Short mmCIF file of N, CA and C in Angstrom, two decimals:
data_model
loop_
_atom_site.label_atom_id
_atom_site.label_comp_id
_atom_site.label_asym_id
_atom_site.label_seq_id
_atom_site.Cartn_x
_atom_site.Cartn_y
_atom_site.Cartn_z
N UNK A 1 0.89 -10.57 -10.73
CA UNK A 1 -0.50 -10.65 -11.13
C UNK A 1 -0.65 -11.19 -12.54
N UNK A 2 0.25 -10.98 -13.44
CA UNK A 2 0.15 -10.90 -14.85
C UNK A 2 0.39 -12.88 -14.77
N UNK A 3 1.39 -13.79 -14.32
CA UNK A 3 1.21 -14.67 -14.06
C UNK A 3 -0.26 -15.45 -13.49
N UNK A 4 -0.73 -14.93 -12.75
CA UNK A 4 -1.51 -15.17 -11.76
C UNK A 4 -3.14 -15.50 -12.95
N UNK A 5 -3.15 -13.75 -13.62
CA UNK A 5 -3.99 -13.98 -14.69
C UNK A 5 -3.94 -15.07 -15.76
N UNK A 6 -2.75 -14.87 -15.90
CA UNK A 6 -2.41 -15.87 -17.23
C UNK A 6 -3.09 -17.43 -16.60
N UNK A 7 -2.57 -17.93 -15.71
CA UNK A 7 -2.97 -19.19 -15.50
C UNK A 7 -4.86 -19.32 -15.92
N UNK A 8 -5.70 -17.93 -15.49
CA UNK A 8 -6.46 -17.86 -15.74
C UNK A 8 -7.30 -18.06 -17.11
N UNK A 9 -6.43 -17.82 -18.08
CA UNK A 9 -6.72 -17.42 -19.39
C UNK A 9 -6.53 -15.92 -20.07
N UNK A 10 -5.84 -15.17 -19.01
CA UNK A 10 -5.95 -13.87 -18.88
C UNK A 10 -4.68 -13.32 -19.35
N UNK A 11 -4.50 -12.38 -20.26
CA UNK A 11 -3.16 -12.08 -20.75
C UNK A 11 -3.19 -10.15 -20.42
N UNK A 12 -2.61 -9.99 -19.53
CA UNK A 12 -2.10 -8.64 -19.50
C UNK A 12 -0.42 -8.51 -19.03
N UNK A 13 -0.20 -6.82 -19.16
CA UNK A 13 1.03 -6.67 -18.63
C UNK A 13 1.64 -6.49 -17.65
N UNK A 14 3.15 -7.18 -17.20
CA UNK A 14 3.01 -7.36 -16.12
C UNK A 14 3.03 -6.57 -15.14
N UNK A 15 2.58 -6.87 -13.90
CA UNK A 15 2.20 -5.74 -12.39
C UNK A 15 2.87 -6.52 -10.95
N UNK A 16 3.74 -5.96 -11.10
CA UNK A 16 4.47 -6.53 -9.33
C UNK A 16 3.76 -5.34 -8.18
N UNK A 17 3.96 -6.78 -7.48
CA UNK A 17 2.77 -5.93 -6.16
C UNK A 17 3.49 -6.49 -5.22
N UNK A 18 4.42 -5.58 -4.45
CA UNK A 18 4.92 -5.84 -3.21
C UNK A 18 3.74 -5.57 -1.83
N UNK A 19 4.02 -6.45 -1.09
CA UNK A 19 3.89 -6.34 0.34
C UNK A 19 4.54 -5.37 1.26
N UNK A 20 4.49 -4.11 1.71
CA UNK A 20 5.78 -3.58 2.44
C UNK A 20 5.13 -4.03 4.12
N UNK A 21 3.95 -4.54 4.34
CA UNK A 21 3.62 -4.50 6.05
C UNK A 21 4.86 -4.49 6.61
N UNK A 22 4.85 -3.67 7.69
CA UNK A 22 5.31 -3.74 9.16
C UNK A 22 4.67 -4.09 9.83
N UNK A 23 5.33 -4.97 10.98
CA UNK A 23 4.48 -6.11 11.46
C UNK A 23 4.26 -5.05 12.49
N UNK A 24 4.46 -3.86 13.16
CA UNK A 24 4.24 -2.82 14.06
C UNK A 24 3.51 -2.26 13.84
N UNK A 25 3.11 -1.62 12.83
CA UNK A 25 2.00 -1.10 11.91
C UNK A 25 0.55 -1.39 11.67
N UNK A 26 1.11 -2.41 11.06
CA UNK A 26 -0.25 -4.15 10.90
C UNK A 26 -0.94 -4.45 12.53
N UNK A 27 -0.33 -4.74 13.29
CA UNK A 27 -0.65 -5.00 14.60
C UNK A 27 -0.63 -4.20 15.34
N UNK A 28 -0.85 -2.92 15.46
CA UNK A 28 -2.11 -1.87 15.74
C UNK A 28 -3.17 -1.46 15.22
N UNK A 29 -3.28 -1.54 14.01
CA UNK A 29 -4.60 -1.67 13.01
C UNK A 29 -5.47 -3.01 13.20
N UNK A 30 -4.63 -4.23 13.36
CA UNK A 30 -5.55 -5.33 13.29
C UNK A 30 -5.67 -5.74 14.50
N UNK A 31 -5.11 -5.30 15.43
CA UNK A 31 -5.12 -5.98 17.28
C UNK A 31 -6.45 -4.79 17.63
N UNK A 32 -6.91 -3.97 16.83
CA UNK A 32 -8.53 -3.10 17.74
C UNK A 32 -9.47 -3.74 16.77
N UNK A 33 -10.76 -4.27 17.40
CA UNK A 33 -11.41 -4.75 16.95
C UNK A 33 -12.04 -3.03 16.02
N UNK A 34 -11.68 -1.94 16.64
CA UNK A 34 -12.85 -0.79 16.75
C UNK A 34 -12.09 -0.21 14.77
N UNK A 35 -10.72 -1.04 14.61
CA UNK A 35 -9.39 -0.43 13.52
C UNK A 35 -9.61 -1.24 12.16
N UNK A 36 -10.18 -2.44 12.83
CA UNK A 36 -10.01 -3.87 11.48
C UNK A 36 -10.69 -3.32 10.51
N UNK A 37 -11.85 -2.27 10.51
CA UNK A 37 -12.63 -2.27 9.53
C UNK A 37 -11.28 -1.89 8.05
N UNK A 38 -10.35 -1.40 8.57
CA UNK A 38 -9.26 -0.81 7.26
C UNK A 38 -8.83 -1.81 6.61
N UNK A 39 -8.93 -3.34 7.09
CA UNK A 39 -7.81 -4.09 7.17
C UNK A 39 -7.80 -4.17 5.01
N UNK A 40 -9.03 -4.27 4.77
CA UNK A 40 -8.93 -4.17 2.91
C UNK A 40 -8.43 -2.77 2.38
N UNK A 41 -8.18 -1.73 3.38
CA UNK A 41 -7.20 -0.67 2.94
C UNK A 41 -6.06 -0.65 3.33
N UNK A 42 -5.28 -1.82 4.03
CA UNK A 42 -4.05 -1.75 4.35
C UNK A 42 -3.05 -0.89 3.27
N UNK A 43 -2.35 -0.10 3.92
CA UNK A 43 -1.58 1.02 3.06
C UNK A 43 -0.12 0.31 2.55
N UNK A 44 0.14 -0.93 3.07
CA UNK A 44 1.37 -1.13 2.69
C UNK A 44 1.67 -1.87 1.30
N UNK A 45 0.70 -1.97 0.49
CA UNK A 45 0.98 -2.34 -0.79
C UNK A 45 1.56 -1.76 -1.74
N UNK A 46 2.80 -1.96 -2.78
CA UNK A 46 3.26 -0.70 -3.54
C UNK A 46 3.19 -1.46 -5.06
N UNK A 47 2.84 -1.14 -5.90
CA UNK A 47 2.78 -1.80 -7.21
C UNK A 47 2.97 -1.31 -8.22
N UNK A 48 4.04 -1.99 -9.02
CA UNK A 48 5.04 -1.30 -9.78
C UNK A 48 4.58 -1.76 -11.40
N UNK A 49 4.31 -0.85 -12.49
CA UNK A 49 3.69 -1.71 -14.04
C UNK A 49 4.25 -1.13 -14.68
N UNK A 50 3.84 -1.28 -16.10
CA UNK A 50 4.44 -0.39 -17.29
C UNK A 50 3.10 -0.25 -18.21
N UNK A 51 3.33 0.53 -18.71
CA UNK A 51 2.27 0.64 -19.40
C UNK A 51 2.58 0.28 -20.56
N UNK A 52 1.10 0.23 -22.05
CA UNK A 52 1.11 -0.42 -23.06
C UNK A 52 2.61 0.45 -24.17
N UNK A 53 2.78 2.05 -23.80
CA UNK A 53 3.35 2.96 -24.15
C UNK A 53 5.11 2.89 -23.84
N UNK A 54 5.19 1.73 -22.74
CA UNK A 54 6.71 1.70 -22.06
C UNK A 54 7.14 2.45 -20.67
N UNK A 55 5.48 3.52 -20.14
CA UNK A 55 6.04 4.37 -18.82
C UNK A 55 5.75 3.26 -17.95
N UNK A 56 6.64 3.15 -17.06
CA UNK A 56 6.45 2.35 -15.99
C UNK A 56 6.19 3.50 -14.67
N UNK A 57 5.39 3.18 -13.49
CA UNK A 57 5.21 3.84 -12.30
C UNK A 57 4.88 2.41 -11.11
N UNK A 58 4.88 3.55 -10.47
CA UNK A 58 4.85 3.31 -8.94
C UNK A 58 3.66 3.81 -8.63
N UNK A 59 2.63 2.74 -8.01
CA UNK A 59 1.46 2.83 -7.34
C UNK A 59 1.01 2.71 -6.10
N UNK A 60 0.40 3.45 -5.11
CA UNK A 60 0.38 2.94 -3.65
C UNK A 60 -0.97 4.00 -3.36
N UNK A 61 -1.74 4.00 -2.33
CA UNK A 61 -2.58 4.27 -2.09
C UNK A 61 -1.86 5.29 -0.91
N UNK A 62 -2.79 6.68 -1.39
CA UNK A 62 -2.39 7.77 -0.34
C UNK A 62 -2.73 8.22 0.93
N UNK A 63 -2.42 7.48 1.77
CA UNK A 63 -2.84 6.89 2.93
C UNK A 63 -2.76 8.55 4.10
N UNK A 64 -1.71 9.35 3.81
CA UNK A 64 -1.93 10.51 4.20
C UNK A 64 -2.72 11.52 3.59
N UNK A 65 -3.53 11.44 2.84
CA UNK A 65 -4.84 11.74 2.56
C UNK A 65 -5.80 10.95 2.88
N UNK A 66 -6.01 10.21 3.16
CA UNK A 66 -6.88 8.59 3.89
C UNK A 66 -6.93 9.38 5.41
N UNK A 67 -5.94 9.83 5.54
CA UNK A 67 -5.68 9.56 7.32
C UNK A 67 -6.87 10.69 7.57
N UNK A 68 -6.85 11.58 7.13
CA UNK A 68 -7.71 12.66 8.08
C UNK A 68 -9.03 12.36 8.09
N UNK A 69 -9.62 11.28 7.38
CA UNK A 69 -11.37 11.02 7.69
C UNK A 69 -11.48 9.58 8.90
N UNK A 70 -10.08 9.31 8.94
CA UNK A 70 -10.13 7.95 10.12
C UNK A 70 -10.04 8.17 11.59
N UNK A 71 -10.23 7.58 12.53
CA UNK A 71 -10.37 8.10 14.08
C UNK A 71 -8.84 8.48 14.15
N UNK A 72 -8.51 9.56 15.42
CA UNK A 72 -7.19 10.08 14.97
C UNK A 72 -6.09 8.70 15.71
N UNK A 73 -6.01 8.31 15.91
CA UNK A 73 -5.07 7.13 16.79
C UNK A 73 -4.68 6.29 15.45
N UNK A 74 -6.18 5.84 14.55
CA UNK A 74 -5.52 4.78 13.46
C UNK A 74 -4.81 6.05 12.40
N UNK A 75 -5.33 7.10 12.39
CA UNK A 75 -4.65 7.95 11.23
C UNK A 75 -3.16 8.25 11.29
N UNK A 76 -2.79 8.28 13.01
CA UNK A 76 -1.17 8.73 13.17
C UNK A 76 -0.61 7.36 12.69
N UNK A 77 -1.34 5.52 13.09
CA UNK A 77 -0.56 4.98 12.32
C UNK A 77 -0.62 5.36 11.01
N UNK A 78 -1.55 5.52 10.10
CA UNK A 78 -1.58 5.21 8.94
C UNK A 78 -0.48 6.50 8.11
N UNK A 79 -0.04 7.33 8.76
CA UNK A 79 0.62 8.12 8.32
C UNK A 79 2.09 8.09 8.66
N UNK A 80 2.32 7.61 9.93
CA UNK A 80 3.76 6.87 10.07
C UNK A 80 3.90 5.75 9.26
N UNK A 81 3.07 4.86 8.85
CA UNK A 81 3.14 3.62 7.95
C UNK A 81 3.68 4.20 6.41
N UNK A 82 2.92 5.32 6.20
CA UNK A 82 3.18 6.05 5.01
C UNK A 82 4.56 6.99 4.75
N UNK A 83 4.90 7.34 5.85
CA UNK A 83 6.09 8.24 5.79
C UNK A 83 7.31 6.90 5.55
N UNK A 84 7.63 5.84 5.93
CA UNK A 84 8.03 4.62 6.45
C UNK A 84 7.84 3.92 4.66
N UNK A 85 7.13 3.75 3.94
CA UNK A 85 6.86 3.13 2.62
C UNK A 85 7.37 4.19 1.84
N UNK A 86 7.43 5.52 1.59
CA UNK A 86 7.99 6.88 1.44
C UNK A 86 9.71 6.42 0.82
N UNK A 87 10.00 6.49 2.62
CA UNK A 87 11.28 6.05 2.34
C UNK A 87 11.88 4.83 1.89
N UNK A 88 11.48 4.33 1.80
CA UNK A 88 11.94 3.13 0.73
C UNK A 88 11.28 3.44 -0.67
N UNK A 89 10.86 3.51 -0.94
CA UNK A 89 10.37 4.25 -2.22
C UNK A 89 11.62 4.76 -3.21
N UNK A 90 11.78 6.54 -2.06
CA UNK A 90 12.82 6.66 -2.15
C UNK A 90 13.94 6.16 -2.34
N UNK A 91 14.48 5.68 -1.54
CA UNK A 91 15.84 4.32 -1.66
C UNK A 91 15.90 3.83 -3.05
N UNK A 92 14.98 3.47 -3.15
CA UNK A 92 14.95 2.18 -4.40
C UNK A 92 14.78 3.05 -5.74
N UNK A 93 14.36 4.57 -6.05
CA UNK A 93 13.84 4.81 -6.75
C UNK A 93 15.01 6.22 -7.09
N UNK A 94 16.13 6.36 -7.93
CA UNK A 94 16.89 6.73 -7.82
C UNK A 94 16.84 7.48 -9.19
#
């Protein structure tokens, strides 16, 4: 993003923003017409910064708190999608 801005005129610090979709995941949410409305909350984004101070974190949207106000079919994905981004998280985050 911090690239992305810059071209803009925009100077901040930088923010990596992974993609984690599963294409199994993704295509039960986006194959129901009744599911798409989420598709701008897709849960699989994880984004990693630092702050002006030097803490760096890990950002992702808490999709198993999300899940219980959604019809229950998209919520079991959205919470297997979440358990699934979890673990890699994990992995990587040692």
């Amino acid at each position: 993003m911090a690239g992305v801005l810059a071209e803009r005129g925009f100077t901040v610090r930088p923010v990596l923003i992974f993609d984690l979709c599963s294409g199994r995941y993704a295509a039960q949410i986006l194959g129901r017409d009744d599911f798409r409305f989420i598709s701008a909350f897709m849960p699989c984004r994880v984004s990693i910064y630092q702050t002006s101070d030097g803490k760096t974190f890990i950002s992702r949207m808490n999709a198993r708190a999300f899940a219980p106000m959604m019809p229950r079919e998209l919520a079991e994905v959205l919470v297997q999608s979440s358990n699934e981004i979890e673990a890699v998280i994990a992995r990587v985050v040692r």
